[in-house]
Coordinates of C-alpha atoms in Angstrom, one line a residue:
X1 CA 0.2 -44.2 29.6
X2 CA -1.6 -47.0 27.9
X3 CA -1.3 -47.5 24.1
X4 CA -5.0 -46.5 23.8
X5 CA -4.3 -43.3 25.7
X6 CA -1.2 -42.5 23.7
X7 CA -3.0 -42.9 20.4
X8 CA -5.7 -40.5 21.7
X9 CA -3.3 -37.8 22.6
X10 CA -0.4 -38.1 20.1
X11 CA -0.9 -37.4 16.4
X12 CA 2.6 -37.7 14.9
X13 CA 2.6 -34.0 14.2
X14 CA 5.7 -32.4 12.7
X15 CA 7.9 -31.3 15.5
X16 CA 8.5 -27.9 13.8
X17 CA 4.9 -26.9 14.1
X18 CA 4.2 -24.6 17.1
X19 CA 0.5 -25.6 17.0
X20 CA 1.7 -28.7 18.9
X21 CA 1.6 -26.4 21.9
X22 CA -2.2 -26.5 21.9
X23 CA -3.0 -29.9 20.3
X24 CA -0.5 -32.5 21.6
X25 CA -0.6 -34.5 24.8
X26 CA -3.0 -35.3 27.6
X27 CA -2.4 -31.9 29.2
X28 CA -3.8 -30.2 26.1
X29 CA -7.3 -31.9 26.5
X30 CA -8.9 -28.6 27.5
X31 CA -7.4 -26.9 24.5
X32 CA -8.7 -29.6 22.2
X33 CA -12.1 -29.4 23.9
X34 CA -12.4 -25.8 22.8
X35 CA -11.5 -26.7 19.3
X36 CA -14.0 -29.5 19.2
X37 CA -16.7 -27.0 20.2
X38 CA -15.9 -25.3 16.8
X39 CA -16.2 -28.6 14.9
X40 CA -12.6 -29.6 14.6
X41 CA -11.6 -33.3 14.8
X42 CA -8.7 -35.6 15.6
X43 CA -7.7 -35.4 11.9
X44 CA -7.4 -31.6 12.2
X45 CA -5.3 -31.8 15.3
X46 CA -2.6 -33.7 13.4
X47 CA -2.5 -31.1 10.6
X48 CA -0.7 -27.8 10.3
X49 CA -2.9 -25.0 11.7
X50 CA -3.2 -22.3 9.0
X51 CA -4.6 -18.9 10.0
X52 CA -6.7 -17.0 7.4
X53 CA -6.6 -13.4 8.5
X54 CA -9.8 -11.8 7.1
X55 CA -10.5 -8.0 7.3
X56 CA -14.0 -8.4 5.8
X57 CA -16.4 -5.5 6.6
X58 CA -19.4 -3.7 5.3
X59 CA -17.8 -0.3 5.6
X60 CA -16.0 -0.3 2.2
X61 CA -16.6 -2.0 -1.2
X62 CA -12.9 -3.0 -1.0
X63 CA -13.7 -5.5 1.8
X64 CA -17.4 -6.2 1.5
X65 CA -16.8 -9.5 -0.4
X66 CA -13.8 -10.7 1.5
X67 CA -15.8 -13.3 3.4
X68 CA -16.3 -15.1 0.1
X69 CA -12.6 -14.7 -0.8
X70 CA -11.5 -16.0 2.6
X71 CA -13.9 -19.0 2.3
X72 CA -12.2 -20.1 -0.9
X73 CA -8.9 -19.8 0.8
X74 CA -10.2 -21.9 3.7
X75 CA -11.4 -24.5 1.3
X76 CA -7.9 -24.6 -0.3
X77 CA -6.3 -25.1 3.1
X78 CA -8.8 -27.9 4.0
X79 CA -8.5 -29.7 0.7
X80 CA -4.7 -29.7 1.0
X81 CA -4.8 -31.3 4.4
X82 CA -4.5 -28.4 6.7
X83 CA -6.5 -27.2 9.7
X84 CA -7.9 -23.8 8.6
X85 CA -8.5 -21.2 11.3
X86 CA -10.2 -18.0 10.2
X87 CA -10.0 -14.8 12.3
X88 CA -10.9 -11.2 11.7
X89 CA -9.2 -7.9 11.9
X90 CA -10.1 -4.2 11.2
X91 CA -10.2 -2.0 8.2
X92 CA -10.7 1.7 7.5
X93 CA -12.2 2.9 4.3
X94 CA -9.8 5.4 2.9
X95 CA -12.3 6.7 0.4
X96 CA -15.1 7.2 2.9
X97 CA -12.8 8.8 5.5
X98 CA -11.1 11.0 2.9
X99 CA -11.2 14.7 3.6
X100 CA -12.5 14.2 7.2
X101 CA -10.8 13.9 10.6
X102 CA -11.4 10.2 10.3
X103 CA -8.7 9.9 7.7
X104 CA -6.2 10.2 10.6
X105 CA -7.1 6.6 11.4
X106 CA -6.0 5.2 8.0
X107 CA -2.3 4.8 8.6
X108 CA -2.8 3.8 12.2
X109 CA -5.0 1.0 10.8
X110 CA -1.9 -0.4 9.0
X111 CA -0.2 -0.7 12.4
X112 CA -3.2 -2.2 14.1
X113 CA -3.7 -4.8 11.4
X114 CA -0.1 -5.8 11.7
X115 CA -0.2 -5.9 15.5
X116 CA -3.5 -7.9 15.6
X117 CA -2.5 -10.5 13.1
X118 CA 0.9 -10.9 14.8
X119 CA -0.8 -11.3 18.2
X120 CA -3.3 -13.9 17.0
X121 CA -0.6 -15.9 15.2
X122 CA 1.6 -15.8 18.3
X123 CA -1.2 -16.3 20.9
X124 CA -2.9 -19.2 19.1
X125 CA 0.3 -20.9 18.0
X126 CA -0.5 -20.9 14.3
X127 CA 1.8 -22.7 11.9
X128 CA 1.2 -20.5 8.8
X129 CA -0.9 -17.7 7.4
X130 CA -3.0 -16.7 4.5
X131 CA -3.3 -12.9 4.8
X132 CA -6.3 -11.5 3.0
X133 CA -6.4 -7.8 2.1
X134 CA -8.8 -5.3 0.5
X135 CA -8.6 -1.6 1.2
X136 CA -5.3 0.3 1.0
X137 CA -3.7 -0.2 4.4
X138 CA -4.8 -3.8 4.7
X139 CA -2.1 -4.8 2.2
X140 CA 1.0 -3.4 3.9
X141 CA -0.4 -4.3 7.3
X142 CA -0.9 -7.9 6.3
X143 CA 2.6 -8.2 4.8
X144 CA 4.1 -6.5 7.9
X145 CA 2.4 -9.1 10.0
X146 CA 3.8 -12.0 7.9
X147 CA 7.3 -10.5 8.2
X148 CA 7.1 -10.0 11.9
X149 CA 5.9 -13.5 12.7
X150 CA 8.1 -15.0 10.0
X151 CA 5.6 -17.8 9.7
X152 CA 5.3 -19.5 6.3
X153 CA 2.7 -17.2 4.6
X154 CA 0.9 -16.5 1.4
X155 CA -0.5 -13.0 0.7
X156 CA -3.9 -12.8 -1.0
X157 CA -5.4 -9.7 -2.5
X158 CA -9.2 -9.4 -2.7
X159 CA -9.1 -7.9 -6.2
X160 CA -10.2 -4.5 -7.6
X161 CA -13.5 -3.1 -8.6
X162 CA -14.6 -2.9 -12.2
X163 CA -14.8 0.6 -13.6
X164 CA -18.1 2.4 -13.8
X165 CA -19.5 4.1 -16.9
X166 CA -20.4 7.7 -17.2
X167 CA -21.3 9.5 -20.5
X168 CA -19.7 6.7 -22.5
X169 CA -16.4 6.6 -20.6
X170 CA -14.9 4.4 -17.9
X171 CA -14.8 6.2 -14.5
X172 CA -13.5 5.4 -11.0
X173 CA -13.9 7.1 -7.6
X174 CA -11.2 9.6 -8.6
X175 CA -13.4 11.1 -11.2
X176 CA -16.0 11.7 -8.5
X177 CA -13.5 13.5 -6.2
X178 CA -12.3 15.6 -9.2
X179 CA -16.0 16.2 -10.0
X180 CA -16.4 17.9 -6.7
X181 CA -13.7 20.5 -7.8
X182 CA -15.4 20.9 -11.1
X183 CA -18.8 21.5 -9.5
X184 CA -17.3 24.1 -7.2
X185 CA -16.0 26.1 -10.1
X186 CA -19.2 25.7 -12.1
X187 CA -17.6 23.4 -14.7
X188 CA -20.0 20.6 -13.7
X189 CA -23.7 20.7 -12.9
X190 CA -25.2 19.2 -9.8
X191 CA -27.1 16.8 -12.0
X192 CA -24.0 15.6 -13.7
X193 CA -22.1 15.2 -10.4
X194 CA -25.1 13.2 -9.1
X195 CA -25.1 10.9 -12.1
X196 CA -21.3 10.4 -11.8
X197 CA -21.7 9.5 -8.2
X198 CA -24.3 6.9 -9.0
X199 CA -22.3 5.1 -11.6
X200 CA -18.6 5.3 -10.5
X201 CA -18.5 2.3 -8.2
X202 CA -20.6 -0.6 -9.7
X203 CA -19.7 -3.3 -7.2
X204 CA -17.2 -4.9 -4.8
X205 CA -13.5 -4.5 -4.9
X206 CA -10.7 -2.0 -4.3
X207 CA -10.4 1.2 -6.3
X208 CA -9.6 0.2 -9.9
X209 CA -6.7 2.4 -11.1
X210 CA -3.0 2.0 -10.2
X211 CA -3.9 3.6 -6.8
X212 CA -2.6 2.4 -3.5
X213 CA -4.3 -1.0 -3.2
X214 CA -3.4 -2.1 -6.8
X215 CA 0.1 -0.7 -6.3
X216 CA 0.7 -2.7 -3.2
X217 CA -0.9 -5.8 -4.8
X218 CA 1.5 -5.5 -7.8
X219 CA 4.3 -5.0 -5.3
X220 CA 3.4 -8.2 -3.5
X221 CA 4.1 -10.2 -6.6
X222 CA 7.4 -8.4 -7.2
X223 CA 8.5 -8.9 -3.6
X224 CA 7.7 -12.6 -3.9
X225 CA 5.1 -12.7 -1.1
X226 CA 2.2 -13.5 -3.5
X227 CA 2.2 -15.8 -6.5
X228 CA 2.8 -14.1 -9.9
X229 CA -0.6 -13.3 -11.6
X230 CA -2.5 -13.1 -8.4
X231 CA -2.9 -9.3 -8.2
X232 CA -5.0 -8.5 -11.2
X233 CA -8.2 -10.8 -11.3
X234 CA -11.1 -8.5 -10.5
X235 CA -12.9 -8.9 -7.1
X236 CA -16.1 -10.4 -8.5
X237 CA -14.5 -12.6 -11.2
X238 CA -14.5 -16.3 -10.7
X239 CA -10.7 -16.3 -11.3
X240 CA -10.4 -14.3 -8.0
X241 CA -11.8 -17.2 -6.1
X242 CA -9.5 -19.6 -8.0
X243 CA -6.6 -17.5 -6.9
X244 CA -7.9 -17.6 -3.3
X245 CA -8.3 -21.4 -3.3
X246 CA -4.7 -21.8 -4.7
X247 CA -3.4 -19.5 -2.0
X248 CA -4.9 -21.8 0.6
X249 CA -3.3 -24.9 -1.0
X250 CA 0.0 -23.1 -1.3
X251 CA -0.1 -22.2 2.4
X252 CA 0.3 -25.9 3.2
X253 CA 3.2 -26.3 0.8
X254 CA 5.1 -23.3 2.3
X255 CA 4.5 -24.7 5.9
X256 CA 5.7 -28.2 4.8
X257 CA 8.8 -26.8 3.1
X258 CA 9.4 -24.3 5.9
X259 CA 9.5 -21.4 3.4
X260 CA 9.3 -18.2 5.4
X261 CA 9.3 -14.5 4.5
X262 CA 12.9 -14.2 5.7
X263 CA 13.8 -16.7 3.0
X264 CA 12.2 -14.6 0.3
X265 CA 12.8 -10.9 1.2
X266 CA 16.2 -9.5 0.3
X267 CA 17.6 -6.3 -0.9
X268 CA 17.0 -7.6 -4.5
X269 CA 13.4 -8.4 -3.9
X270 CA 12.8 -4.8 -2.6
X271 CA 14.6 -3.4 -5.7
X272 CA 12.2 -5.5 -7.9
X273 CA 9.2 -4.1 -6.0
X274 CA 10.4 -0.5 -6.6
X275 CA 11.0 -1.2 -10.2
X276 CA 7.5 -2.5 -10.7
X277 CA 6.1 0.5 -8.7
X278 CA 7.8 3.1 -10.8
X279 CA 7.3 1.3 -14.2
X280 CA 3.5 1.2 -13.5
X281 CA 3.1 4.7 -12.2
X282 CA 2.3 3.3 -8.7
X283 CA 1.1 5.2 -5.7
X284 CA 3.5 7.4 -3.6
X285 CA 2.2 5.3 -0.7
X286 CA 4.2 2.5 -2.0
X287 CA 7.3 4.4 -0.9
X288 CA 6.0 4.7 2.7
X289 CA 4.9 1.1 2.9
X290 CA 8.0 -0.5 1.2
X291 CA 10.2 1.5 3.7
X292 CA 8.1 0.1 6.5
X293 CA 8.2 -3.5 5.2
X294 CA 12.0 -3.2 4.8
X295 CA 12.4 -2.0 8.4
X296 CA 10.3 -4.9 9.6
X297 CA 12.4 -7.3 7.6
X298 CA 15.8 -5.8 8.6
X299 CA 16.6 -5.1 4.9
X300 CA 18.6 -2.0 4.2
X301 CA 16.4 0.4 2.1
X302 CA 16.5 4.2 2.1
X303 CA 14.2 6.7 0.5
X304 CA 17.0 7.7 -1.9
X305 CA 16.9 4.2 -3.4
X306 CA 13.5 4.9 -4.9
X307 CA 14.8 7.8 -7.0
X308 CA 17.9 5.9 -8.1
X309 CA 15.8 2.9 -9.3
X310 CA 13.1 5.2 -10.8
X311 CA 15.8 7.0 -12.9
X312 CA 16.9 3.8 -14.5
X313 CA 13.4 2.2 -14.9
X314 CA 11.1 3.7 -17.6
X315 CA 7.4 4.1 -17.1
X316 CA 5.8 1.5 -19.4
X317 CA 2.3 1.2 -18.0
X318 CA 0.0 4.2 -18.4
X319 CA -2.9 3.5 -15.9
X320 CA -5.1 5.8 -13.9
X321 CA -4.6 8.3 -12.5
X322 CA -2.1 9.4 -15.1
X323 CA -3.7 7.4 -17.9
X324 CA -7.2 6.2 -18.6
X325 CA -6.9 2.4 -18.1
X326 CA -7.5 0.4 -14.9
X327 CA -6.3 -2.9 -13.4
X328 CA -8.8 -5.0 -15.2
X329 CA -7.4 -3.7 -18.5
X330 CA -3.9 -4.9 -17.4
X331 CA -5.5 -8.2 -16.3
X332 CA -6.9 -8.9 -19.8
X333 CA -3.5 -8.9 -21.3
X334 CA -1.8 -11.0 -18.7
X335 CA -1.6 -8.9 -15.5
X336 CA 1.5 -7.7 -13.6
X337 CA 3.6 -10.6 -15.0
X338 CA 3.7 -9.0 -18.5
X339 CA 5.2 -5.9 -16.9
X340 CA 7.7 -8.0 -14.9
X341 CA 8.6 -9.9 -18.1
X342 CA 9.4 -6.8 -20.0
X343 CA 11.5 -5.4 -17.1
X344 CA 13.3 -8.7 -16.7
X345 CA 14.1 -8.9 -20.4
X346 CA 15.7 -5.4 -20.2
X347 CA 17.8 -6.5 -17.2
X348 CA 15.9 -4.1 -14.9
X349 CA 14.8 -6.8 -12.4
X350 CA 16.6 -9.5 -10.5
X351 CA 15.3 -12.6 -12.1
X352 CA 16.9 -14.9 -9.4
X353 CA 14.9 -13.4 -6.6
X354 CA 12.9 -16.0 -4.7
X355 CA 9.1 -16.2 -4.5
X356 CA 6.6 -17.8 -2.2
X357 CA 6.3 -20.8 -4.6
X358 CA 9.9 -21.8 -4.1
X359 CA 10.8 -20.8 -7.6
X360 CA 12.6 -17.7 -8.7
X361 CA 10.7 -14.9 -10.5
X362 CA 12.4 -15.9 -13.8
X363 CA 11.4 -19.5 -13.3
X364 CA 7.9 -18.7 -12.1
X365 CA 7.3 -16.7 -15.3
X366 CA 8.0 -19.8 -17.3
X367 CA 5.1 -21.6 -15.5
X368 CA 2.5 -19.0 -16.5
X369 CA 0.3 -19.1 -19.6
X370 CA 1.0 -15.6 -20.8
X371 CA 0.5 -14.3 -24.3
X372 CA 3.7 -13.9 -26.3
X373 CA 5.1 -10.4 -25.7
X374 CA 5.0 -9.5 -29.4
X375 CA 1.3 -10.4 -29.5
X376 CA 0.3 -7.9 -26.7
X377 CA -1.4 -4.9 -28.2
X378 CA -2.6 -2.4 -25.7
X379 CA -2.5 1.4 -25.9
X380 CA -1.6 1.7 -22.2
X381 CA 1.4 -0.7 -22.2
X382 CA 4.6 0.4 -23.7
X383 CA 8.0 -1.3 -24.4
X384 CA 11.1 -0.5 -22.5
X385 CA 12.7 0.7 -25.7
X386 CA 9.8 3.1 -26.4
X387 CA 8.3 3.9 -23.0
X388 CA 5.6 6.3 -21.9
X389 CA 8.3 8.1 -20.0
X390 CA 12.0 7.6 -19.9
X391 CA 12.0 7.5 -16.2
X392 CA 9.7 5.9 -13.6
X393 CA 6.9 7.8 -12.0
X394 CA 8.4 8.1 -8.5
X395 CA 10.6 11.1 -7.8
X396 CA 12.3 11.9 -4.5
X397 CA 12.9 15.6 -4.0
X398 CA 15.3 17.1 -1.5
X399 CA 16.4 20.6 -0.5
X400 CA 16.1 23.1 2.3
X401 CA 12.4 22.4 2.6
X402 CA 12.9 18.6 2.7
X403 CA 16.3 17.7 4.1
X404 CA 15.1 14.1 4.6
X405 CA 13.2 13.9 1.3
X406 CA 9.8 14.3 -0.1
X407 CA 7.9 12.2 -2.6
X408 CA 6.2 13.0 -5.9
X409 CA 4.4 10.8 -8.4
X410 CA 4.8 12.3 -11.9
X411 CA 1.5 11.8 -13.7
X412 CA 2.4 14.3 -16.5
X413 CA 5.8 15.1 -17.9
X414 CA 9.1 14.9 -16.1
X415 CA 10.2 18.5 -16.8
X416 CA 7.9 20.3 -14.4
X417 CA 9.5 23.4 -12.8
X418 CA 7.3 25.7 -10.7
X419 CA 8.1 28.7 -8.6
X420 CA 5.5 30.6 -6.7
X421 CA 4.3 32.1 -3.4
X422 CA 3.5 29.8 -0.5
X423 CA -0.1 29.8 0.7
X424 CA 0.1 28.4 4.2
X425 CA -2.6 26.1 5.8
X426 CA -2.3 24.4 9.1
X427 CA -4.6 21.6 8.1
X428 CA -6.4 20.1 5.1
X429 CA -9.8 21.6 5.9
X430 CA -8.6 25.2 5.6
X431 CA -6.9 24.4 2.3
X432 CA -10.0 22.7 1.0
X433 CA -12.1 25.8 1.8
X434 CA -9.5 28.0 0.0
X435 CA -9.8 25.9 -3.1
X436 CA -13.6 25.5 -3.1
X437 CA -14.2 29.2 -2.5
X438 CA -12.2 30.1 -5.6
X439 CA -9.3 31.8 -4.0
X440 CA -6.7 29.6 -5.7
X441 CA -4.6 31.4 -8.4
X442 CA -2.2 30.3 -11.1
X443 CA 1.3 30.0 -9.6
X444 CA 0.3 29.3 -6.0
X445 CA 2.2 26.8 -3.9
X446 CA -0.4 25.4 -1.5
X447 CA 1.4 24.3 1.7
X448 CA -0.5 22.0 4.1
X449 CA 1.4 21.2 7.3
X450 CA 1.0 19.6 10.7
X451 CA -0.5 16.6 8.8
X452 CA 2.5 14.3 9.2
X453 CA 2.7 10.9 11.1
X454 CA 3.0 12.7 14.4
X455 CA 1.5 16.0 13.7
X456 CA -1.8 14.8 12.3
X457 CA -1.4 12.4 13.8
X458 CA -1.7 9.7 11.2
X459 CA -0.5 11.5 8.0
X460 CA -3.8 11.9 6.3
X461 CA -4.3 11.3 2.6
X462 CA -5.6 14.3 0.7
X463 CA -7.3 13.1 -2.4
X464 CA -10.1 15.5 -1.7
X465 CA -8.1 18.7 -1.9
X466 CA -5.7 17.5 -4.6
X467 CA -8.7 16.4 -6.8
X468 CA -10.4 19.8 -6.1
X469 CA -7.3 21.6 -7.4
X470 CA -7.3 19.5 -10.5
X471 CA -11.0 19.8 -10.9
X472 CA -10.7 23.6 -10.7
X473 CA -8.4 23.5 -13.7
X474 CA -5.1 23.9 -12.0
X475 CA -3.4 20.6 -12.6
X476 CA -0.4 22.1 -14.3
X477 CA 0.0 25.6 -12.8
X478 CA -0.4 25.1 -9.0
X479 CA 1.8 23.0 -6.8
X480 CA 0.9 21.5 -3.4
X481 CA 3.3 20.4 -0.7
X482 CA 2.6 18.7 2.6
X483 CA 4.0 16.6 5.3
X484 CA 0.9 14.4 4.9
X485 CA 0.2 11.9 2.2
X486 CA -1.7 11.6 -1.0
X487 CA -4.0 8.9 -2.4
X488 CA -2.7 6.8 -5.2
X489 CA -5.4 8.5 -7.2
X490 CA -3.8 11.9 -6.9
X491 CA -2.4 13.5 -10.0
X492 CA -0.6 16.7 -10.7
X493 CA 2.5 18.3 -9.1
X494 CA 1.6 17.2 -5.5
X495 CA 4.6 16.7 -3.2
X496 CA 4.0 14.7 0.0
X497 CA 5.9 13.0 2.8
X498 CA 7.9 16.2 3.4
X499 CA 10.4 15.3 6.1
X500 CA 11.2 16.2 8.7
X501 CA 7.5 17.1 9.4
X502 CA 6.3 20.4 10.8
X503 CA 5.4 18.8 14.2
X504 CA 9.0 18.0 15.0
X505 CA 10.5 21.3 13.8
X506 CA 10.9 20.5 10.1
X507 CA 11.5 23.4 7.7
X508 CA 8.0 23.1 6.3
X509 CA 6.8 24.4 9.7
X510 CA 9.0 27.5 9.3
X511 CA 7.4 28.7 6.1
X512 CA 5.5 32.0 6.1
X513 CA 2.8 33.3 3.8
X514 CA 4.2 34.6 0.5
X515 CA 7.6 32.8 0.8
X516 CA 8.8 31.8 -2.7
X517 CA 8.9 28.1 -3.1
X518 CA 10.5 26.2 -5.9
X519 CA 9.6 22.7 -7.1
X520 CA 12.0 21.4 -9.7
X521 CA 11.4 17.8 -10.8
X522 CA 14.4 17.5 -13.2
X523 CA 16.8 18.7 -10.5
X524 CA 14.8 16.9 -7.7
X525 CA 14.7 20.0 -5.6
X526 CA 12.2 21.4 -3.2
X527 CA 13.4 24.7 -1.8
X528 CA 12.3 28.0 -0.3
X529 CA 14.1 31.2 -1.3
X530 CA 15.5 32.0 2.2
X531 CA 19.0 32.1 3.5
X532 CA 20.0 29.6 6.2
X533 CA 20.4 32.4 8.7
X534 CA 16.7 33.4 8.2
X535 CA 15.6 29.8 8.6
X536 CA 17.8 29.5 11.8
X537 CA 16.1 32.6 13.2
X538 CA 12.6 31.2 12.5
X539 CA 13.7 27.9 14.0
X540 CA 14.7 29.6 17.3
X541 CA 11.3 31.3 17.5
X542 CA 9.3 28.1 16.6
X543 CA 7.2 26.5 19.3
X544 CA 6.2 22.8 19.1
X545 CA 2.4 22.6 18.6
X546 CA 0.3 20.9 21.2
X547 CA -0.7 17.3 20.2
X548 CA -4.0 17.2 18.5
X549 CA -5.2 14.4 20.8
X550 CA -4.3 14.0 24.5
X551 CA -5.6 10.5 24.9
X552 CA -6.9 7.4 23.1
X553 CA -5.5 5.5 20.1
X554 CA -4.6 8.6 18.1
X555 CA -2.5 10.0 20.9
X556 CA -0.7 6.7 21.4
X557 CA 0.3 6.3 17.7
X558 CA 1.0 10.0 17.5
X559 CA 3.8 9.5 20.0
X560 CA 5.1 6.3 18.4
X561 CA 5.3 7.1 14.7
X562 CA 8.7 7.5 13.1
X563 CA 9.4 9.8 10.3
X564 CA 7.9 9.3 6.9
X565 CA 11.4 9.0 5.5
X566 CA 11.6 5.8 7.5
X567 CA 8.2 4.4 6.6
X568 CA 6.4 6.0 9.5
X569 CA 6.9 2.7 11.4
X570 CA 6.0 2.2 15.0
X571 CA 7.8 -1.2 15.3
X572 CA 11.6 -1.3 14.9
X573 CA 11.4 -4.8 13.6
X574 CA 14.5 -7.0 13.2
X575 CA 15.1 -9.8 10.7
X576 CA 14.1 -13.1 12.4
X577 CA 16.6 -15.9 12.8

């Protein structure tokens, strides 16, 4: 080959970069021709190819602005000397699908997002990733994809919505769901519910409390997959776009340094994530998703670990749904790092855990411009020595109804004990009608089954029915248990993720109307007052229900989902070499 030809086809690209497969050599002329059609140049071909995975969509306010967020990330990649490649993936609006058959798609979307980003990164030979996320399942899906590919990656949250205002108080979408219950009992007029609906969601961004999206965003910092301080800037704040631009710049650094998720994620980083989840009153979905992330990373983590860490980690942030404050309130006093700093000072975090910046969490805190801890005055943020609750919010219950565990987020006191008759429902819709028609009574234990990962399929969230129970005035005297899930906005004694689920013969599927069920938070017990012989007799008579779907994507994932106690994973990932 002539010197002129060699200079045309060789770009001195780092041999570690897999994008050389599509940019280097004369035989890759057709590949470069395709890139040139999209405006890329010789200079780009010599640079690391950074994929920006963008789930922007007009179907949810959580994602409606993500094109702008992704654009800032792309600018950061370009300015740092990278070759930015944007591609899209799906999202499901949890809030809009809530309470409908469509909610069965939500958890499946986590898997599809992970699968699609993994496939694009593999198929197009990308060198690194910026994974952008908005609505709830975007966040674990994007982190799962980064772990699977083990490409140098930066996680980028799209930010949360600002609270709305109704009758002089801050409100979120949760108050609207609870308003439905209040309207059904006559506690709220149609006019008031209509006004609440019109003011609860004033713009773009994910739901504002410490619900699932903000829980997972906070967890991304604690895991080390996102820079400290990146979770809390609101969706429509200029600082959100500064975070996005810095994420793009950082993506070049992690590629050049060869810093991969497998270099960051350890048992200690997952323990840090659980500590932050429990200290902030984070969503029960964090349990499901952290178990899934750990399975993908090949890190040993069990559902019992959440209870152990929660017992030693006090709840120090009182945000919605348990409290009144939202993510923006936390942002105004320094964001998630102020929580991390307090936990670290109390030796409740591993300060030597690595982060995406190449610095440890302890060292990274030193680089931030945070207010002095003693200068922080906020009625929702407590000290470790004088916490909101002595234990963290996540409780793992076990017993003859949940041999493999069940999950509760305590939004009230830790001493809840409830014993009452089971009211059995085979799906969420029947339970919702029971509540809305006023049949619910003090002392009831509402049991919703066949809503697990396989039985649903898809393990629906049930904010609609749990909010209706609370809105009907039964937050403290009615319990609800299910093999499905709850929204991060759920509050009250609602126990989800009951495993094994009904569809695979779990004990929750053996309950009968009127059985006495006990929920005991202090003792971490979830039990039915039946002898094992009676349960064995019922188990022999039990027949596996027919799958809800015989074909299509729901049938496929219904076959593939693992137990909730294992994160409901469909991919038995292994830690990459």
